[in-house]
XYZ file of C-alpha atoms in Angstrom:
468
model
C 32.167 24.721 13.442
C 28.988 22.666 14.125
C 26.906 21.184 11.477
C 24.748 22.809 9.384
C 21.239 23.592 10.629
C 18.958 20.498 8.808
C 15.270 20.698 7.362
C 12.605 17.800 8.532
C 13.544 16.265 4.969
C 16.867 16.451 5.829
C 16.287 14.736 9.066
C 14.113 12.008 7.903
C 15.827 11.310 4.666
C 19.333 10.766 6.293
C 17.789 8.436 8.954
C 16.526 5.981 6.212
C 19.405 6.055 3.712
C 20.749 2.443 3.453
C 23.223 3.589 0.134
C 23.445 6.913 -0.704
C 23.135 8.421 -4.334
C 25.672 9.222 -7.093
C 25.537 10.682 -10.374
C 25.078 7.445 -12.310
C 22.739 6.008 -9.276
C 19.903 6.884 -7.061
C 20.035 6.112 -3.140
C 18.584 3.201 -1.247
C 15.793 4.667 1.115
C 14.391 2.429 3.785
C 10.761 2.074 3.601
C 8.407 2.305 7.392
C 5.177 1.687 6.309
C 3.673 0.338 2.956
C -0.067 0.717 2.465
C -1.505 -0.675 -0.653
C -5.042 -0.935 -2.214
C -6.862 -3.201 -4.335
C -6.158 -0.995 -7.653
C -2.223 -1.124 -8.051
C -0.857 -4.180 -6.102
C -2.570 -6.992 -8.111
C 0.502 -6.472 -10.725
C 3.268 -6.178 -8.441
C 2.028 -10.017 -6.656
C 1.842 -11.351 -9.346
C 5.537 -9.947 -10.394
C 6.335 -11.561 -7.014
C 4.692 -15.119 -7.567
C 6.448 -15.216 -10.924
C 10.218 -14.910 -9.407
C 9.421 -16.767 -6.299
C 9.842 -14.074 -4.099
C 7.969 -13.649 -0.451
C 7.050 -10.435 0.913
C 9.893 -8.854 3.027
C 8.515 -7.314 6.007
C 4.486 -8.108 5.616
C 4.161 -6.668 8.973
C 5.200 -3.089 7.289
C 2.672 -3.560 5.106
C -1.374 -2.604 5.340
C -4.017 -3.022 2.796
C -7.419 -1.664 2.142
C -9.993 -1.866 0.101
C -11.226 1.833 -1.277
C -10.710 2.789 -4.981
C -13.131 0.257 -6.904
C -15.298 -0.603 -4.802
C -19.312 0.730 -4.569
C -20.390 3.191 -1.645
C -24.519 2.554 -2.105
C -26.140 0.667 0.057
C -28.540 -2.097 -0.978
C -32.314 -2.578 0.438
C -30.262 -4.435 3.346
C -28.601 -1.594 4.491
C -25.194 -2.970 3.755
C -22.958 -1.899 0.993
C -23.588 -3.580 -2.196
C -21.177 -5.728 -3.312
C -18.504 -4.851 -6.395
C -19.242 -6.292 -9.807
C -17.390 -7.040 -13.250
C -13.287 -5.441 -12.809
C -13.855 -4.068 -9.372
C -14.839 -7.512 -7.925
C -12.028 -9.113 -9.603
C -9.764 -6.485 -8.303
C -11.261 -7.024 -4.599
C -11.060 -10.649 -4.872
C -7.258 -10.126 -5.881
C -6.510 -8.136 -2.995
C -8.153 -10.654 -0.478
C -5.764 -13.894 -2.209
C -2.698 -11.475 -2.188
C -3.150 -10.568 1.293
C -3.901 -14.187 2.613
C -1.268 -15.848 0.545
C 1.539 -13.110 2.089
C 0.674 -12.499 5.464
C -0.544 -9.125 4.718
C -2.856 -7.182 7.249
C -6.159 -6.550 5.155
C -9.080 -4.027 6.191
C -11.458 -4.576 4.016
C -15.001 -4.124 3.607
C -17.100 -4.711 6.564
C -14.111 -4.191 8.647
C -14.308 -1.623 11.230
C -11.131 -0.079 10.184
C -11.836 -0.036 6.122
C -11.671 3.386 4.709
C -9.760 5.221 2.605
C -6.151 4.476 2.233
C -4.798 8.064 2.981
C -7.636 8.496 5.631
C -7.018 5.807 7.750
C -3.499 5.710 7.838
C -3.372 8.871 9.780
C -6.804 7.400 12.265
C -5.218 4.092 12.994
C -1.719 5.676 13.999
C -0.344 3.569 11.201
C 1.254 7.281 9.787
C 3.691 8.887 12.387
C 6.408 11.755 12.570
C 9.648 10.345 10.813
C 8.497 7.436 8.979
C 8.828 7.319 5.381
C 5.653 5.939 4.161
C 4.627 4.758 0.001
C 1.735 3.851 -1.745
C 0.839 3.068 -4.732
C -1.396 6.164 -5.348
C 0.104 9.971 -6.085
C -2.014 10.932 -2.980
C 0.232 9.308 -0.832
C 1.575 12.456 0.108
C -1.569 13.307 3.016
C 0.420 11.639 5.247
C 3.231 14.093 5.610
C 1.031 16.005 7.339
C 2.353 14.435 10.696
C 5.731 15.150 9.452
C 6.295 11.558 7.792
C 8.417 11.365 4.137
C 5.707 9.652 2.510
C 4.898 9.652 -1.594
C 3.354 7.832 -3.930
C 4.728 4.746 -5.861
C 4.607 2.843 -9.529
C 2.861 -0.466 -9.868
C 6.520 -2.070 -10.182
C 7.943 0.214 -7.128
C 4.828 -1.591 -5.013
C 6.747 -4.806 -6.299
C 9.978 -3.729 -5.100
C 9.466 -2.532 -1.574
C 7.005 -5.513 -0.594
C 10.307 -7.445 -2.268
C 12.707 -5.971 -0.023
C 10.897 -3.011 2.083
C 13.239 -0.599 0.218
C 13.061 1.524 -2.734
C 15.557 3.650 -5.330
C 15.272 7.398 -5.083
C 16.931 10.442 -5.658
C 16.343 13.182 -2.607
C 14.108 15.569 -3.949
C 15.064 19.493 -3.381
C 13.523 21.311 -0.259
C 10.913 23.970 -1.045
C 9.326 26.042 1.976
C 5.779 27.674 1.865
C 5.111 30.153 3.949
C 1.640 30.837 4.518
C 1.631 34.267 6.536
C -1.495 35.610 8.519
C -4.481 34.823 9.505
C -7.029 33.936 6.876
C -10.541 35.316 6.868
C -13.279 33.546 8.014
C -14.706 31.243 5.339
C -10.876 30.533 4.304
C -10.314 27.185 4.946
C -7.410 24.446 4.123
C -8.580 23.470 0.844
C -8.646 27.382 -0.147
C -4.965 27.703 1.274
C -3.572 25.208 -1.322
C -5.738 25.585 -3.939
C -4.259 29.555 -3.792
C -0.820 28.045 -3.783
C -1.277 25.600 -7.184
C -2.990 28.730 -8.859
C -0.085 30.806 -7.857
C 3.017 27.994 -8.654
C 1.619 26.002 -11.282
C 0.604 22.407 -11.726
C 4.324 22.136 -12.334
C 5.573 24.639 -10.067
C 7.171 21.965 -7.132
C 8.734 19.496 -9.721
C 11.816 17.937 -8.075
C 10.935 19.661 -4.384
C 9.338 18.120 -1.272
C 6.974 21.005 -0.236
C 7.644 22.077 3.297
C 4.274 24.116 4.603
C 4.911 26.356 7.298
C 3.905 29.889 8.887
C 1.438 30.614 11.277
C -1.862 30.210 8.896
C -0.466 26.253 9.166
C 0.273 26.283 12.480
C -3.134 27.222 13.554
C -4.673 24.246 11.346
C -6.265 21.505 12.875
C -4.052 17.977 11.668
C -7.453 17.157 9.240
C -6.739 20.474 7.612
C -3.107 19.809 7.616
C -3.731 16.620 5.911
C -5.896 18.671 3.045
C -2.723 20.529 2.493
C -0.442 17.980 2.043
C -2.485 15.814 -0.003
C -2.780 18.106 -2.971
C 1.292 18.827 -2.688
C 1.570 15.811 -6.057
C -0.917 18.577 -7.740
C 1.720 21.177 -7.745
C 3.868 18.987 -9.341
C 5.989 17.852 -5.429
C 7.288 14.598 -4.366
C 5.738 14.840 -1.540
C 4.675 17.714 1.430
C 5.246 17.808 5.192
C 4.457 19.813 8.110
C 6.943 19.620 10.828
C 5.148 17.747 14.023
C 4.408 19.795 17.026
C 1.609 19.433 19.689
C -1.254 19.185 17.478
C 0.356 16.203 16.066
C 1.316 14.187 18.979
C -2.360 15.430 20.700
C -3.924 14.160 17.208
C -2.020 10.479 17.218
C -2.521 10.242 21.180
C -4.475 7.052 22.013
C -4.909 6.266 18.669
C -5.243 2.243 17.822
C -2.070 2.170 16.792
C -0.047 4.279 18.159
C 2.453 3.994 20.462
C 1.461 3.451 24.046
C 2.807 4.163 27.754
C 7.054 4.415 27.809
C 7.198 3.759 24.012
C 4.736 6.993 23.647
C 6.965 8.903 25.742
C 9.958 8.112 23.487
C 8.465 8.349 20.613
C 7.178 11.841 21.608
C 11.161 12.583 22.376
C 12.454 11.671 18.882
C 9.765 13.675 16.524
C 10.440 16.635 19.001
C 14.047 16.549 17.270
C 12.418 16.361 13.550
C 11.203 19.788 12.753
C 13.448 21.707 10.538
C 16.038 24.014 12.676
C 16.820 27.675 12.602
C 18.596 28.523 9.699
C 18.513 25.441 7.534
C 18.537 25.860 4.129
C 15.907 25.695 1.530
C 16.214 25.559 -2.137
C 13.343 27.877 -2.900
C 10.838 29.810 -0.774
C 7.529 31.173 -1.378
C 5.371 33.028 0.932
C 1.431 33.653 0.763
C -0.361 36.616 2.085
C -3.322 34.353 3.414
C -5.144 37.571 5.023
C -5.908 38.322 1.169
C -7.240 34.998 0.101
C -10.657 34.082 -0.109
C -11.834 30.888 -0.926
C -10.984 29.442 -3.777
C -12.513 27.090 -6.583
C -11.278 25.953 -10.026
C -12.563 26.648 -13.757
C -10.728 24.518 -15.885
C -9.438 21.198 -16.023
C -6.293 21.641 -13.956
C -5.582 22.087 -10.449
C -3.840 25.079 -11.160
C -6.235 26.701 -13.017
C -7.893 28.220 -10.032
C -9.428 31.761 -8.985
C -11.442 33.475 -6.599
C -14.962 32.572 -5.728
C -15.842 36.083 -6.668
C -13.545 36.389 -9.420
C -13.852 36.123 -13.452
C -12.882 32.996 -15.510
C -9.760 34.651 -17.041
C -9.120 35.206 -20.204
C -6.493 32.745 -22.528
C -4.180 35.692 -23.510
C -3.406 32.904 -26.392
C -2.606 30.084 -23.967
C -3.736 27.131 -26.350
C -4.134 24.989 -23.158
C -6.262 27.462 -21.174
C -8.654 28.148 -24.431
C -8.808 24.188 -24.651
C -9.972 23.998 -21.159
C -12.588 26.728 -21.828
C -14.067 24.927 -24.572
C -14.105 21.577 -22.204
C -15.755 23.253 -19.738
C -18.009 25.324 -22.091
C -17.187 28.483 -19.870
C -16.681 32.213 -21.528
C -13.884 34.133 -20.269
C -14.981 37.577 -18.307
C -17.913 35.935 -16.797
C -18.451 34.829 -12.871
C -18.429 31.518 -11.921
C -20.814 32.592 -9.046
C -24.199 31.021 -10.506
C -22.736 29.252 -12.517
C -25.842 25.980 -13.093
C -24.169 22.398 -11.267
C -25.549 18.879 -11.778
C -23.718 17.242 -9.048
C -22.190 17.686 -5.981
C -19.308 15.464 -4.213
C -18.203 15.914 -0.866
C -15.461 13.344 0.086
C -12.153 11.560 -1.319
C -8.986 11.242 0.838
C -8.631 15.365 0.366
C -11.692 16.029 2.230
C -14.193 13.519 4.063
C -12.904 13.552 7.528
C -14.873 14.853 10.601
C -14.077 18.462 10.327
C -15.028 18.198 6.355
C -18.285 16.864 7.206
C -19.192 18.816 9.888
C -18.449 22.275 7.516
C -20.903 20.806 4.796
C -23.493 20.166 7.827
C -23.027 23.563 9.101
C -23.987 25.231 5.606
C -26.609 22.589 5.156
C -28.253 22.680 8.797
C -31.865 23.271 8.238
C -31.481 23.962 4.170
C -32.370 21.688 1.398
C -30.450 20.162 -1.633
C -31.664 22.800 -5.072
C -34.304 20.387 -7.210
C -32.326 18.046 -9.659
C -29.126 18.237 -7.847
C -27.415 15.108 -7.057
C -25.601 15.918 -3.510
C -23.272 12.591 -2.449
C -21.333 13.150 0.858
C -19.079 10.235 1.484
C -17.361 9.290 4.603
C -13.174 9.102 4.493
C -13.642 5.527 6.558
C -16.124 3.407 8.862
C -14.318 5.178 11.853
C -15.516 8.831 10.111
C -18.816 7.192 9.408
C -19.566 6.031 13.195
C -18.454 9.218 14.323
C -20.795 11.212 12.198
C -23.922 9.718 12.546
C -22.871 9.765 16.580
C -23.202 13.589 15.757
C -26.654 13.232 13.555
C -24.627 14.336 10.986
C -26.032 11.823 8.670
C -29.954 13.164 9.493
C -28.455 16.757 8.678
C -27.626 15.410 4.681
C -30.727 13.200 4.478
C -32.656 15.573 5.815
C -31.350 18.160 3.337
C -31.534 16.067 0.710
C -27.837 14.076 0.560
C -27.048 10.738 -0.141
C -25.003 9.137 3.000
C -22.863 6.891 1.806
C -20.481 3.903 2.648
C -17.096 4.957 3.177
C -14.899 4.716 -0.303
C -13.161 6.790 -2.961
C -16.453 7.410 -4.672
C -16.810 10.296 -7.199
C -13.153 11.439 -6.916
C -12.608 9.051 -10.105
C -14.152 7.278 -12.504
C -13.095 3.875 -11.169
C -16.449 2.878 -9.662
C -20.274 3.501 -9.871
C -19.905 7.029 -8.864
C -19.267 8.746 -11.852
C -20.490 12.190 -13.918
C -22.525 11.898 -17.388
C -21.188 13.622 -20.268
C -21.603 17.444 -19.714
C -22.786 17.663 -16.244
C -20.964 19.776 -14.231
C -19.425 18.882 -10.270
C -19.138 20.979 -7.467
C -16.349 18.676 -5.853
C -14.094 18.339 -2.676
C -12.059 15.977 -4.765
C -8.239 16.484 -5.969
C -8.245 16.576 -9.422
C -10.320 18.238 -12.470
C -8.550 16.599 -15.638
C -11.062 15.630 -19.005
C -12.810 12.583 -17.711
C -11.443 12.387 -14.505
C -15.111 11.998 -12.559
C -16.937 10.333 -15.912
C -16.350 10.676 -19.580
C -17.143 14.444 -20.870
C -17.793 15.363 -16.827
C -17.171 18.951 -15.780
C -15.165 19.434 -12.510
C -15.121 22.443 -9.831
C -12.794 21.932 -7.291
C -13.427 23.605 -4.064
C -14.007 23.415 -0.366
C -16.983 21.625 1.621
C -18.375 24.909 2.644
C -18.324 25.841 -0.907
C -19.547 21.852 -2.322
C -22.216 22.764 0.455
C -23.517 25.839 -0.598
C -23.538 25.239 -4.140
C -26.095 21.998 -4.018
C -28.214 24.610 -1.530
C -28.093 27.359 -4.666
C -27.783 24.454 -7.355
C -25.151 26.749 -8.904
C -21.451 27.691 -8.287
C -21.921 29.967 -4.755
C -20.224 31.425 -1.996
C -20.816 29.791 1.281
C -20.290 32.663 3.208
C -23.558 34.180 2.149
C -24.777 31.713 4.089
C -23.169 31.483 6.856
C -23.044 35.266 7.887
């Protein structure tokens, strides 16, 4: 008999094991590619400096500067500079980095950006690598068919230690996603559906595996929506097998491999994608020609419904009549109309090209509603350059947007960006928790069409009323 047909986290998994598991231990796993940010690495250097230890493999290693730092521009035109923690935390990063021989793209640097944006743009983030940060996010980057995750503050100490990490191999879960979705459907709809349907906790212990045509036809931006809110249904991490719109994607990319070595490095990830027959742990499949697109009304990820659909009601949930309350929201009622303070369109879920050039399409010759605070906020300097190459940038000013400097921005409360108490956000952003974009802020979570069309309407809307 021949050997069992293997999944992609099968593959990828077995290729990095350096020990494997028992019952009173977890495995060894070899790490590719570290990435790190000025947030959660000041810790784990200074962990280092106290034992005496160098850094490993600093060449495996990339840092940028993205969480803390501001995204307005001064009277100069240039970003203005961090103050108070954040500026500590920058400074940190810069004396880690120089002391350890660790690559730094920070700001000013034509290749600063987000830390799960540029990873994929540089061709840092390939097919087969397993890739960490420290940041839950981490897994966007599975979207090219990489094992990556996010880390602790003391794991960050341990792989820049000795590029390796303890883990136990998470169980394989495949998603289906059937169909063809309906026009205004777009990646961000797809797994918010998917984190309604599963629960916040739904993929605890599994590595998500998204397949099925409706992925298949996604551009690798869309992909990388997808995977990047797999940690909000509770995965490890999420992966797309690679096929042609990966290796066309990471083609000529800084980066990436080049000439012979491109060639064979085309030949292995050809070999990754999970075979015929290879077992999953659990399977779900998603109608996607009945979704429509999707936004949030509580203060979880998977508390999520149709634009056009009712807040529902608590059926005695104490959790979902808590979130009500938080969000001041009556159960039976529309979101659609719903009055917004603020809009955010960015964060490492949603501020690449194709993000910004859906929010420009709804807001092409329209104007941000009176008293609405519209940010839109480039993924990196790369996405940034690009888009005002477009005129992108005059379609938001012109409409009434702030353009920003490339950063984490509004996604949390970690930097200037951030909600008063009780205004409510029409965000592209990840996550909806109490407080998570400013103390007592209320959070929608939703697509840039739908961001887009709600700081035209200054209220909850459905972008496809104006787009028809």
């Amino acid at each position: 008999m021949g050997e069992r047909p293997r999944t992609l986290l099968d593959k990828v998994w077995d290729a990095h094991l350096v020990s494997a598991e028992t019952e009173e231990t977890p495995g060894v796993l070899y790490i590719d590619l570290h990435l790190i940010h000025e947030v959660t690495s000041p810790q784990a250097f200074a962990e280092l400096r106290r034992r005496g230890l160098p850094v490993r493999r600093p060449e495996r290693t990339v840092a940028t500067m993205d969480h803390a730092i501001p995204t307005r521009s001064g009277p100069s035109g240039r970003r203005v500079p961090p103050t108070g923690p954040a500026a500590e935390q920058v400074g940190a990063l810069e004396r880690n980095c120089a002391d350890f021989g660790i690559p730094l793209f920070a700001t000013g640097d034509a290749r600063q950006g987000i830390v799960h944006v540029i990873g994929p743009e540089l061709g840092l983030s390939r097919p087969g690598l397993t890739v960490v940060c420290g940041d839950s996010h981490t897994s966007t980057h599975g979207a090219l068919g990489a094992l990556a995750f996010g880390i602790g503050t003391s794991e960050v100490g341990h792989v820049l230690a000795t590029q390796c990490l303890l883990q136990r191999k998470p169980k394989s879960f495949a998603v289906e996603f059937e169909g063809t979705p309906p026009a205004g459907v777009t990646a961000k709809d797809l797994i918010l559906a998917l984190i309604a349907r599963i629960g916040t906790g739904g993929a605890t212990g599994h590595a998500l595996e998204y397949r099925g045509p409706a992925i298949r036809a996604l551009s690798m931006e869309g992909r990388m929506t997808v995977c990047n809110m797999s940690i909000e249904a509770g995965a490890r991490a999420g992966l797309v097998g690679p096929d042609d719109t990966t290796y066309n994607y990471l083609a000529g990319r800084e980066l990436s491999p080049e000439g012979e070595a491109w060639d064979r490095a085309v030949e292995r990830w050809q070999a990754l994608p999970s075979e015929d027959g290879a077992f999953f742990d659990r399977v779900e499949r998603i109608d996607t020609t009945t979704l429509e697109p999707m936004i949030t009304w509580g203060t979880s990820p998977g508390m999520g419904m149709p634009i056009r659909g009712a807040v529902p009601e608590p059926d005695g949930d104490a959790s979902h009549e808590k979130a009500l309350a938080y969000m001041g929201l009556t159960p039976g009622k529309p979101l659609l109309g719903q009055k917004i303070d603020v809009v955010f369109i960015g964060s490492c879920t949603n501020s690449r090209m194709s993000d910004l050039r859906d929010a420009a399409r709804v807001l092409q010759g329209r104007k941000v509603a009176d008293g609405i605070l519209a940010l839109v906020v480039p993924g990196s300097e790369k996405v940034k350059k690009e888009a005002e190459a477009e005129g992108l940038d005059r379609v938001f000013r012109e409409a009434g947007a702030e353009w920003r400097e490339p950063g984490c921005s509004m996604c949390l409360a970690m930097n200037d960006d951030r909600l008063q108490p009780g205004q409510y956000a029409v965000s592209t952003s990840n996550r909806n928790f109490e407080g998570r974009q400013g103390q007592g802020g209320r959070t929608f979570l939703a697509s840039p069409f739908t961001a887009a069309a709600s700081a035209v309407k200054g209220a909850v809307a459905d972008a496809r009323e104006l787009l028809s």
